[in-house]
Amino acid sequence: MEKLDWKLLKEIAELEKTPIGAYNFRVNGQSDERQTTANIDIQTKADKPGIDIIVKPGTKGESVHIPVVLTETGLKDLVYNDFFIGEGADVDIVAGCGIHNAGCETSQHDGIHVFHVGKNAKVRYVERHYGEGEGTGERVLNPRTEVYLEEGASITLEMTQIAGVDSTIRDTVVVVGAGGECILNEKLLTDGHQRAESNMEIILAGEGATGRVVSRSVGKGESVQIFRPCMTGKAAGFGHVQCDSIIMDNAKIKSIPAIDAQDLNAQLIHEAAIGKIAGDQILKLMTLGLTEEEAEEKILEGFLN
């Protein structure tokens, strides 16, 4: 198991272009393997399931990997992870959950992540969700992410869920302090009878704070997607929300972007677009020798990259 985990970690690190540093593997509701470094400590919570990740001030060029794997049908896993990022640190954090459900019962993972990012610190947070398995049981993922950025701190959130997950409710709240920045990139694909709800709020709480949300999704089959991104300006700052979706087959997509200005000098913009793949794009690729299905896949691949 240890060799397999190490190989998997190396593959993830290479894929995400991050160095291998501290890590914690969670398998079927239990901590399986863990490694800390001189600058990054991982501690098990005493009062509830989960871990505390403590990054020392000034830490640079290090990473934390905290993958979760569920292979037991019927398992419902709930975890609370708190991140304490010291002043001036610059780190990559790679998280995510993979569910393999081969049975007839629902397998579910709910992860609650709270980030406390110190003054002038910088975080890149990558979250990947994936589901598979030949069983009839559902694969359910409900992530909640809360971020609190101190003065001058920044975070880039890269959140991806490409097929395989039957039901998900994704809640994200970011409070940006003075001179801070939040960039949130979300990519989502649903198919069959899958359902996805995504609720996002970026609160520009300090002067000079900036926030950007870019959400791209593809809805196929009979799937349903609902997006509720909101940019709230409580101080002088700039915020932009952009939601683009491709709809296919009999899918349903609802996008409800909102901007909430509570300060005279808050500059907020939102835009949303939902549409089908243009016929001329498919024809161009078919003239290069691709089938219609191959052309569609290439277009979707480019759209979600």
Coordinates of N, CA, C and O in Angstrom, one line a residue, residues 96-262:
G96 N -8.7 16.7 -3.0 CA -9.6 16.0 -3.9 C -10.0 14.7 -3.4 O -9.4 14.1 -2.5
C97 N -11.1 14.2 -4.0 CA -11.7 12.9 -3.6 C -12.0 12.1 -4.8 O -12.6 12.6 -5.8
G98 N -11.7 10.8 -4.7 CA -12.1 9.8 -5.8 C -12.9 8.8 -5.1 O -12.6 8.2 -4.1
I99 N -14.1 8.5 -5.7 CA -15.0 7.5 -5.2 C -15.2 6.4 -6.2 O -15.5 6.7 -7.4
H100 N -14.9 5.2 -5.8 CA -15.1 4.0 -6.7 C -16.2 3.2 -6.0 O -16.0 2.6 -4.9
N101 N -17.4 3.2 -6.6 CA -18.6 2.5 -5.9 C -19.0 1.4 -6.8 O -19.5 1.5 -7.9
A102 N -18.7 0.2 -6.4 CA -19.1 -1.0 -7.1 C -20.3 -1.7 -6.6 O -20.7 -2.8 -7.1
G103 N -20.9 -1.1 -5.6 CA -22.1 -1.7 -4.9 C -23.4 -1.0 -5.2 O -23.5 -0.2 -6.2
C104 N -24.4 -1.3 -4.4 CA -25.8 -0.7 -4.6 C -26.1 0.4 -3.7 O -27.2 0.9 -3.7
E105 N -25.3 0.7 -2.7 CA -25.6 1.7 -1.7 C -24.8 3.0 -2.1 O -23.8 3.0 -2.8
T106 N -25.3 4.1 -1.5 CA -24.7 5.4 -1.8 C -23.4 5.6 -1.0 O -23.3 5.3 0.2
S107 N -22.3 6.0 -1.7 CA -21.1 6.3 -1.1 C -20.9 7.9 -1.2 O -21.1 8.5 -2.2
Q108 N -20.6 8.5 0.0 CA -20.6 9.9 0.1 C -19.4 10.5 0.9 O -19.1 9.9 1.9
H109 N -18.8 11.5 0.3 CA -17.8 12.2 1.1 C -18.1 13.7 1.2 O -18.4 14.4 0.1
D110 N -18.2 14.3 2.4 CA -18.4 15.7 2.6 C -17.1 16.2 3.2 O -16.8 15.8 4.3
G111 N -16.5 17.2 2.6 CA -15.3 17.8 3.1 C -15.5 19.3 3.4 O -16.0 20.0 2.5
I112 N -15.2 19.7 4.6 CA -15.3 21.1 5.0 C -13.9 21.6 5.2 O -13.2 21.2 6.2
H113 N -13.4 22.5 4.4 CA -12.1 23.0 4.4 C -12.2 24.5 4.8 O -12.9 25.3 4.1
V114 N -11.4 24.9 5.8 CA -11.4 26.3 6.2 C -9.9 26.8 6.2 O -9.0 26.2 6.8
F115 N -9.7 27.9 5.5 CA -8.3 28.5 5.3 C -8.2 29.8 6.1 O -9.0 30.7 5.9
H116 N -7.2 29.9 6.8 CA -6.8 31.1 7.5 C -5.4 31.5 6.9 O -4.4 31.0 7.3
V117 N -5.4 32.5 6.0 CA -4.2 32.9 5.3 C -3.7 34.2 5.8 O -4.3 35.2 5.8
G118 N -2.4 34.1 6.3 CA -1.8 35.2 7.0 C -1.4 36.4 6.0 O -1.5 36.2 4.8
K119 N -1.0 37.5 6.6 CA -0.6 38.7 5.8 C 0.4 38.4 4.8 O 1.4 37.7 5.0
N120 N 0.1 38.8 3.5 CA 1.0 38.7 2.4 C 1.3 37.3 2.0 O 2.2 37.0 1.2
A121 N 0.6 36.3 2.5 CA 0.8 34.9 2.1 C 0.1 34.6 0.8 O -0.8 35.3 0.4
K122 N 0.5 33.6 0.1 CA 0.0 33.2 -1.2 C -0.3 31.7 -1.2 O 0.6 30.9 -0.9
V123 N -1.5 31.3 -1.7 CA -1.9 29.9 -1.7 C -2.5 29.6 -3.1 O -3.3 30.4 -3.6
R124 N -2.0 28.5 -3.6 CA -2.7 27.9 -4.8 C -3.4 26.6 -4.3 O -2.7 25.7 -3.8
Y125 N -4.7 26.5 -4.4 CA -5.4 25.4 -3.9 C -6.1 24.7 -5.0 O -6.9 25.3 -5.8
V126 N -5.7 23.4 -5.2 CA -6.3 22.6 -6.3 C -7.2 21.5 -5.8 O -6.7 20.8 -4.9
E127 N -8.4 21.5 -6.3 CA -9.3 20.5 -5.8 C -9.9 19.7 -7.0 O -10.5 20.3 -7.9
R128 N -9.7 18.4 -7.0 CA -10.2 17.5 -8.1 C -11.1 16.5 -7.5 O -10.8 15.8 -6.6
H129 N -12.3 16.4 -8.2 CA -13.3 15.3 -7.7 C -13.6 14.4 -8.9 O -13.8 14.8 -10.0
Y130 N -13.7 13.1 -8.5 CA -13.9 12.1 -9.6 C -14.7 10.9 -9.0 O -14.5 10.5 -7.9
G131 N -15.6 10.4 -9.8 CA -16.3 9.2 -9.4 C -16.3 8.2 -10.5 O -16.3 8.5 -11.7
E132 N -16.4 6.9 -10.1 CA -16.4 5.8 -11.1 C -17.0 4.6 -10.4 O -17.3 4.6 -9.2
G133 N -17.1 3.5 -11.1 CA -17.6 2.2 -10.5 C -18.8 1.7 -11.2 O -19.6 2.4 -11.7
E134 N -18.8 0.3 -11.3 CA -19.9 -0.3 -12.1 C -21.1 -0.6 -11.3 O -22.1 -1.1 -11.8
G135 N -21.1 -0.2 -10.0 CA -22.3 -0.4 -9.1 C -23.4 0.5 -9.4 O -23.3 1.6 -10.1
T136 N -24.6 0.2 -8.9 CA -25.8 1.1 -9.0 C -25.9 2.2 -7.9 O -26.7 3.1 -8.0
G137 N -25.1 2.1 -6.9 CA -25.1 3.0 -5.8 C -24.6 4.4 -6.3 O -23.7 4.5 -7.1
E138 N -25.1 5.5 -5.7 CA -24.7 6.8 -6.1 C -23.4 7.2 -5.5 O -22.9 6.7 -4.5
R139 N -22.7 8.1 -6.2 CA -21.4 8.7 -5.8 C -21.7 10.2 -5.5 O -22.0 10.9 -6.4
V140 N -21.6 10.5 -4.2 CA -22.0 11.9 -3.8 C -20.8 12.6 -3.2 O -20.1 12.1 -2.3
L141 N -20.6 13.9 -3.6 CA -19.5 14.7 -3.0 C -20.1 16.1 -2.7 O -20.7 16.7 -3.6
N142 N -19.9 16.5 -1.5 CA -20.4 17.8 -1.1 C -19.3 18.6 -0.4 O -19.1 18.6 0.8
P143 N -18.5 19.3 -1.2 CA -17.4 20.1 -0.6 C -17.8 21.5 -0.1 O -18.6 22.2 -0.8
R144 N -17.3 21.9 1.0 CA -17.5 23.3 1.5 C -16.1 23.9 1.7 O -15.3 23.3 2.5
T145 N -15.9 25.1 1.2 CA -14.6 25.8 1.3 C -14.8 27.2 1.8 O -15.6 27.9 1.2
E146 N -14.2 27.5 2.9 CA -14.2 28.8 3.5 C -12.8 29.4 3.5 O -11.9 28.7 4.0
V147 N -12.6 30.6 3.1 CA -11.3 31.2 3.1 C -11.3 32.6 3.7 O -12.2 33.4 3.4
Y148 N -10.4 32.9 4.6 CA -10.2 34.2 5.2 C -8.8 34.7 4.9 O -7.8 34.2 5.4
L149 N -8.8 35.8 4.1 CA -7.5 36.3 3.6 C -7.2 37.6 4.4 O -8.0 38.6 4.4
E150 N -6.0 37.6 5.1 CA -5.6 38.8 5.8 C -5.0 39.8 4.8 O -5.0 39.6 3.6
E151 N -4.6 41.0 5.3 CA -4.1 42.0 4.4 C -3.0 41.6 3.4 O -2.0 40.9 3.8
G152 N -3.2 41.8 2.1 CA -2.2 41.5 1.1 C -2.1 40.0 0.8 O -1.3 39.6 -0.1
A153 N -2.9 39.2 1.4 CA -2.9 37.8 1.1 C -3.7 37.4 -0.2 O -4.6 38.2 -0.6
S154 N -3.3 36.3 -0.8 CA -4.0 35.9 -2.1 C -4.2 34.4 -2.1 O -3.4 33.7 -1.5
I155 N -5.2 34.0 -2.8 CA -5.5 32.6 -3.1 C -6.0 32.4 -4.5 O -6.8 33.2 -5.0
T156 N -5.6 31.3 -5.1 CA -6.1 30.9 -6.4 C -6.7 29.5 -6.2 O -6.0 28.6 -5.8
L157 N -8.0 29.4 -6.4 CA -8.7 28.2 -6.2 C -9.0 27.6 -7.6 O -9.7 28.2 -8.5
E158 N -8.6 26.3 -7.8 CA -8.8 25.6 -9.1 C -9.7 24.4 -8.7 O -9.2 23.4 -8.2
M159 N -10.9 24.4 -9.0 CA -11.9 23.4 -8.6 C -12.5 22.7 -9.9 O -13.1 23.3 -10.7
T160 N -12.2 21.4 -10.0 CA -12.6 20.6 -11.1 C -13.4 19.4 -10.8 O -13.0 18.6 -9.9
Q161 N -14.5 19.2 -11.5 CA -15.2 17.9 -11.3 C -15.7 17.5 -12.7 O -16.6 18.2 -13.3
I162 N -15.1 16.5 -13.3 CA -15.4 16.1 -14.6 C -16.1 14.7 -14.6 O -15.4 13.7 -14.5
A163 N -17.4 14.7 -14.7 CA -18.2 13.5 -14.8 C -18.0 12.5 -13.6 O -17.2 12.8 -12.7
G164 N -18.8 11.5 -13.6 CA -18.7 10.4 -12.6 C -19.3 10.6 -11.2 O -19.5 9.7 -10.5
V165 N -19.7 11.9 -10.9 CA -20.3 12.2 -9.6 C -21.8 12.4 -9.8 O -22.2 13.3 -10.6
D166 N -22.6 11.6 -9.1 CA -24.1 11.7 -9.3 C -24.7 12.9 -8.7 O -25.7 13.4 -9.3
S167 N -24.2 13.4 -7.6 CA -24.8 14.5 -6.9 C -23.8 15.3 -6.2 O -22.9 14.7 -5.5
T168 N -23.8 16.6 -6.3 CA -22.9 17.4 -5.6 C -23.5 18.8 -5.3 O -24.2 19.4 -6.1
I169 N -23.2 19.3 -4.1 CA -23.5 20.7 -3.7 C -22.2 21.3 -3.2 O -21.6 20.8 -2.3
R170 N -21.7 22.3 -4.0 CA -20.4 22.9 -3.8 C -20.6 24.3 -3.2 O -21.2 25.2 -3.9
D171 N -20.2 24.5 -2.0 CA -20.3 25.8 -1.3 C -18.9 26.4 -1.1 O -18.0 25.8 -0.5
T172 N -18.8 27.6 -1.6 CA -17.5 28.3 -1.4 C -17.7 29.8 -1.0 O -18.5 30.5 -1.6
V173 N -17.0 30.2 0.1 CA -17.1 31.5 0.6 C -15.7 32.0 0.9 O -14.9 31.4 1.5
V174 N -15.4 33.2 0.3 CA -14.0 33.8 0.5 C -14.2 35.2 0.9 O -14.9 36.0 0.3
V175 N -13.5 35.5 2.0 CA -13.5 36.9 2.6 C -12.1 37.5 2.3 O -11.1 37.0 2.8
V176 N -12.1 38.5 1.5 CA -10.8 39.1 1.0 C -10.5 40.4 1.8 O -11.3 41.3 1.8
G177 N -9.3 40.4 2.5 CA -8.9 41.6 3.3 C -8.3 42.6 2.4 O -8.2 42.5 1.1
A178 N -7.9 43.7 3.0 CA -7.3 44.9 2.3 C -6.2 44.5 1.4 O -5.2 43.8 1.8
G179 N -6.2 44.9 0.1 CA -5.1 44.6 -0.8 C -5.0 43.1 -1.2 O -4.0 42.7 -1.9
G180 N -5.9 42.3 -0.8 CA -5.9 40.9 -1.1 C -6.5 40.5 -2.4 O -7.2 41.4 -3.0
E181 N -6.4 39.3 -2.8 CA -6.9 38.8 -4.1 C -7.4 37.4 -4.0 O -6.7 36.5 -3.5
C182 N -8.5 37.1 -4.6 CA -9.0 35.8 -4.8 C -9.4 35.5 -6.3 O -10.1 36.3 -6.9
I183 N -8.8 34.4 -6.8 CA -9.1 34.0 -8.1 C -9.7 32.6 -8.0 O -9.1 31.7 -7.5
L184 N -10.9 32.4 -8.5 CA -11.6 31.1 -8.4 C -11.9 30.7 -9.8 O -12.7 31.3 -10.6
N185 N -11.3 29.5 -10.2 CA -11.6 28.9 -11.5 C -12.3 27.6 -11.3 O -11.8 26.7 -10.6
E186 N -13.5 27.4 -11.8 CA -14.3 26.2 -11.6 C -14.6 25.6 -13.0 O -14.9 26.3 -13.9
K187 N -14.4 24.2 -13.1 CA -14.7 23.5 -14.3 C -15.6 22.3 -13.9 O -15.2 21.6 -12.9
L188 N -16.7 22.1 -14.6 CA -17.6 21.1 -14.2 C -18.2 20.5 -15.5 O -18.6 21.1 -16.4
L189 N -18.4 19.1 -15.4 CA -19.1 18.4 -16.5 C -20.0 17.4 -15.8 O -19.6 16.6 -14.9
T190 N -21.3 17.4 -16.3 CA -22.2 16.4 -15.8 C -22.8 15.7 -17.0 O -22.9 16.2 -18.1
D191 N -23.3 14.5 -16.7 CA -23.9 13.6 -17.7 C -25.0 12.8 -17.1 O -25.1 12.7 -15.9
G192 N -25.7 12.0 -17.9 CA -26.7 11.1 -17.4 C -27.8 11.9 -16.6 O -28.3 12.9 -17.0
H193 N -28.1 11.4 -15.4 CA -29.0 12.0 -14.5 C -28.3 12.7 -13.4 O -28.9 13.0 -12.3
Q194 N -27.1 13.1 -13.6 CA -26.3 13.8 -12.5 C -26.8 15.2 -12.2 O -27.4 15.8 -13.1
R195 N -26.6 15.6 -11.0 CA -27.0 17.0 -10.6 C -25.9 17.7 -9.8 O -25.2 17.1 -9.0
A196 N -25.7 19.0 -10.2 CA -24.6 19.7 -9.5 C -25.1 21.1 -9.2 O -25.7 21.8 -10.0
E197 N -24.9 21.5 -7.9 CA -25.2 22.9 -7.5 C -23.9 23.5 -7.0 O -23.2 22.9 -6.3
S198 N -23.7 24.7 -7.5 CA -22.5 25.5 -7.1 C -22.9 26.8 -6.5 O -23.4 27.7 -7.3
N199 N -22.6 27.1 -5.3 CA -22.8 28.3 -4.6 C -21.5 29.0 -4.2 O -20.7 28.4 -3.5
M200 N -21.3 30.2 -4.8 CA -20.0 30.9 -4.5 C -20.3 32.3 -4.1 O -21.1 33.0 -4.7
E201 N -19.6 32.7 -3.1 CA -19.6 34.2 -2.7 C -18.2 34.7 -2.3 O -17.5 34.1 -1.5
I202 N -17.8 35.7 -3.1 CA -16.5 36.4 -2.8 C -16.9 37.7 -2.2 O -17.6 38.5 -2.8
I203 N -16.4 37.9 -0.9 CA -16.7 39.1 -0.2 C -15.4 40.0 -0.2 O -14.4 39.7 0.4
L204 N -15.5 41.2 -0.8 CA -14.4 42.1 -0.8 C -14.6 43.0 0.4 O -15.3 44.0 0.4
A205 N -13.9 42.6 1.5 CA -14.1 43.2 2.8 C -13.1 44.4 3.1 O -13.4 45.2 4.0
G206 N -12.0 44.4 2.4 CA -11.0 45.4 2.7 C -10.7 46.3 1.5 O -10.9 45.9 0.3
E207 N -10.2 47.5 1.7 CA -10.0 48.4 0.6 C -8.9 47.9 -0.3 O -7.9 47.3 0.1
G208 N -9.2 48.0 -1.6 CA -8.2 47.5 -2.6 C -8.3 46.0 -2.9 O -7.5 45.4 -3.6
A209 N -9.3 45.3 -2.3 CA -9.4 43.9 -2.5 C -9.9 43.6 -3.9 O -10.7 44.4 -4.5
T210 N -9.5 42.5 -4.5 CA -10.0 42.1 -5.8 C -10.5 40.6 -5.8 O -10.0 39.8 -5.1
G211 N -11.5 40.4 -6.7 CA -12.0 39.0 -6.8 C -12.4 38.7 -8.2 O -12.9 39.5 -8.9
R212 N -12.0 37.5 -8.6 CA -12.4 37.0 -10.0 C -12.9 35.6 -9.9 O -12.3 34.7 -9.4
V213 N -14.1 35.4 -10.5 CA -14.7 34.1 -10.6 C -14.9 33.7 -12.1 O -15.5 34.5 -12.9
V214 N -14.3 32.6 -12.5 CA -14.5 32.1 -13.9 C -15.0 30.7 -13.8 O -14.3 29.8 -13.3
S215 N -16.3 30.5 -14.2 CA -16.9 29.2 -14.1 C -17.2 28.7 -15.5 O -17.8 29.4 -16.3
R216 N -16.7 27.5 -15.9 CA -17.0 26.9 -17.2 C -17.6 25.5 -16.9 O -17.1 24.7 -16.2
S217 N -18.7 25.2 -17.6 CA -19.4 23.9 -17.4 C -19.9 23.4 -18.7 O -20.2 24.1 -19.6
V218 N -20.1 22.0 -18.7 CA -20.8 21.4 -19.8 C -21.8 20.4 -19.2 O -21.6 19.7 -18.3
G219 N -23.0 20.6 -19.7 CA -24.1 19.7 -19.2 C -24.6 18.8 -20.4 O -24.9 19.3 -21.5
K220 N -24.5 17.5 -20.1 CA -24.9 16.5 -21.1 C -26.0 15.6 -20.6 O -26.4 15.7 -19.4
G221 N -26.6 14.8 -21.5 CA -27.6 13.8 -21.1 C -28.9 14.5 -20.5 O -29.4 15.5 -21.0
E222 N -29.3 14.0 -19.3 CA -30.5 14.6 -18.6 C -30.0 15.3 -17.4 O -30.8 15.6 -16.5
S223 N -28.8 15.7 -17.3 CA -28.2 16.3 -16.1 C -28.7 17.7 -15.8 O -29.2 18.4 -16.7
V224 N -28.6 18.1 -14.6 CA -29.0 19.4 -14.1 C -27.9 20.2 -13.4 O -27.2 19.6 -12.6
Q225 N -27.7 21.4 -13.8 CA -26.7 22.3 -13.1 C -27.3 23.6 -12.7 O -28.1 24.2 -13.4
I226 N -26.9 24.0 -11.5 CA -27.4 25.3 -11.0 C -26.2 26.1 -10.4 O -25.5 25.6 -9.6
F227 N -26.0 27.3 -10.9 CA -24.9 28.1 -10.4 C -25.4 29.4 -9.8 O -26.3 30.1 -10.3
R228 N -24.8 29.7 -8.6 CA -25.2 30.9 -7.9 C -24.0 31.6 -7.4 O -23.6 31.6 -6.2
P229 N -23.2 32.2 -8.3 CA -22.0 33.0 -7.9 C -22.4 34.4 -7.5 O -23.2 35.1 -8.2
C230 N -21.8 34.9 -6.5 CA -22.1 36.3 -6.0 C -20.8 37.0 -5.6 O -20.0 36.4 -4.9
M231 N -20.7 38.2 -6.1 CA -19.5 39.1 -5.7 C -20.1 40.2 -4.9 O -20.9 41.0 -5.3
T232 N -19.6 40.3 -3.6 CA -20.1 41.3 -2.7 C -19.0 42.3 -2.4 O -17.9 41.9 -1.9
G233 N -19.2 43.6 -2.7 CA -18.2 44.6 -2.4 C -18.6 45.4 -1.2 O -19.5 46.3 -1.2
K234 N -17.8 45.2 -0.1 CA -18.1 45.9 1.2 C -17.1 47.1 1.3 O -17.1 47.8 2.3
A235 N -16.1 47.2 0.4 CA -15.2 48.3 0.4 C -14.7 48.6 -1.0 O -15.2 47.9 -2.0
A236 N -13.9 49.6 -1.2 CA -13.4 50.0 -2.5 C -12.6 48.9 -3.1 O -11.6 48.5 -2.5
G237 N -13.0 48.3 -4.2 CA -12.3 47.2 -4.8 C -12.9 46.8 -6.1 O -13.8 47.5 -6.6
F238 N -12.4 45.7 -6.7 CA -12.9 45.3 -8.0 C -13.2 43.8 -8.0 O -12.5 43.0 -7.5
G239 N -14.4 43.5 -8.6 CA -14.8 42.1 -8.7 C -15.5 41.8 -10.0 O -16.2 42.6 -10.6
H240 N -15.2 40.6 -10.5 CA -15.7 40.2 -11.8 C -16.2 38.7 -11.7 O -15.4 37.9 -11.3
V241 N -17.4 38.5 -12.2 CA -17.9 37.1 -12.2 C -18.2 36.7 -13.7 O -18.9 37.5 -14.4
Q242 N -17.8 35.6 -14.1 CA -18.0 35.1 -15.5 C -18.4 33.7 -15.5 O -17.7 32.8 -14.9
C243 N -19.6 33.4 -16.0 CA -20.1 32.0 -16.1 C -20.4 31.6 -17.5 O -21.2 32.3 -18.2
D244 N -19.7 30.6 -18.1 CA -20.0 30.2 -19.4 C -20.3 28.7 -19.4 O -19.6 27.9 -18.8
S245 N -21.4 28.3 -20.1 CA -21.8 26.9 -20.1 C -22.2 26.5 -21.5 O -22.7 27.2 -22.3
I246 N -21.9 25.2 -21.8 CA -22.3 24.5 -23.0 C -23.4 23.5 -22.6 O -23.2 22.7 -21.7
I247 N -24.5 23.6 -23.3 CA -25.6 22.7 -23.0 C -25.8 21.7 -24.2 O -25.8 22.1 -25.3
M248 N -26.0 20.5 -23.8 CA -26.2 19.4 -24.8 C -27.3 18.5 -24.5 O -27.8 18.5 -23.3
D249 N -27.8 17.7 -25.5 CA -28.8 16.7 -25.3 C -30.1 17.3 -24.6 O -30.6 18.3 -25.0
N250 N -30.5 16.8 -23.4 CA -31.7 17.3 -22.7 C -31.3 17.9 -21.3 O -32.1 17.9 -20.4
A251 N -30.0 18.3 -21.2 CA -29.6 18.9 -20.0 C -30.3 20.2 -19.7 O -30.9 20.8 -20.5
K252 N -30.3 20.6 -18.4 CA -30.8 21.8 -17.9 C -29.8 22.6 -17.1 O -29.2 22.0 -16.2
I253 N -29.5 23.8 -17.5 CA -28.5 24.7 -16.8 C -29.1 26.0 -16.4 O -29.7 26.7 -17.2
K254 N -29.0 26.3 -15.1 CA -29.5 27.6 -14.6 C -28.3 28.4 -14.0 O -27.6 27.9 -13.1
S255 N -28.1 29.6 -14.5 CA -27.0 30.4 -13.9 C -27.6 31.7 -13.4 O -28.3 32.4 -14.1
I256 N -27.3 32.0 -12.1 CA -27.9 33.1 -11.4 C -26.8 34.0 -10.8 O -26.6 34.0 -9.6
P257 N -26.0 34.6 -11.6 CA -24.9 35.5 -11.1 C -25.5 36.7 -10.4 O -26.5 37.2 -10.8
A258 N -24.8 37.2 -9.3 CA -25.2 38.3 -8.6 C -24.1 39.2 -8.2 O -23.0 38.7 -7.9
I259 N -24.3 40.5 -8.2 CA -23.3 41.4 -7.6 C -24.0 42.3 -6.6 O -25.2 42.7 -6.7
D260 N -23.3 42.5 -5.5 CA -23.9 43.2 -4.3 C -22.9 44.3 -3.9 O -21.9 44.0 -3.2
A261 N -23.2 45.6 -4.3 CA -22.3 46.7 -3.9 C -22.8 47.3 -2.6 O -23.9 47.8 -2.5
Q262 N -21.9 47.4 -1.6 CA -22.2 48.0 -0.3 C -21.3 49.1 0.0 O -21.2 49.6 1.1

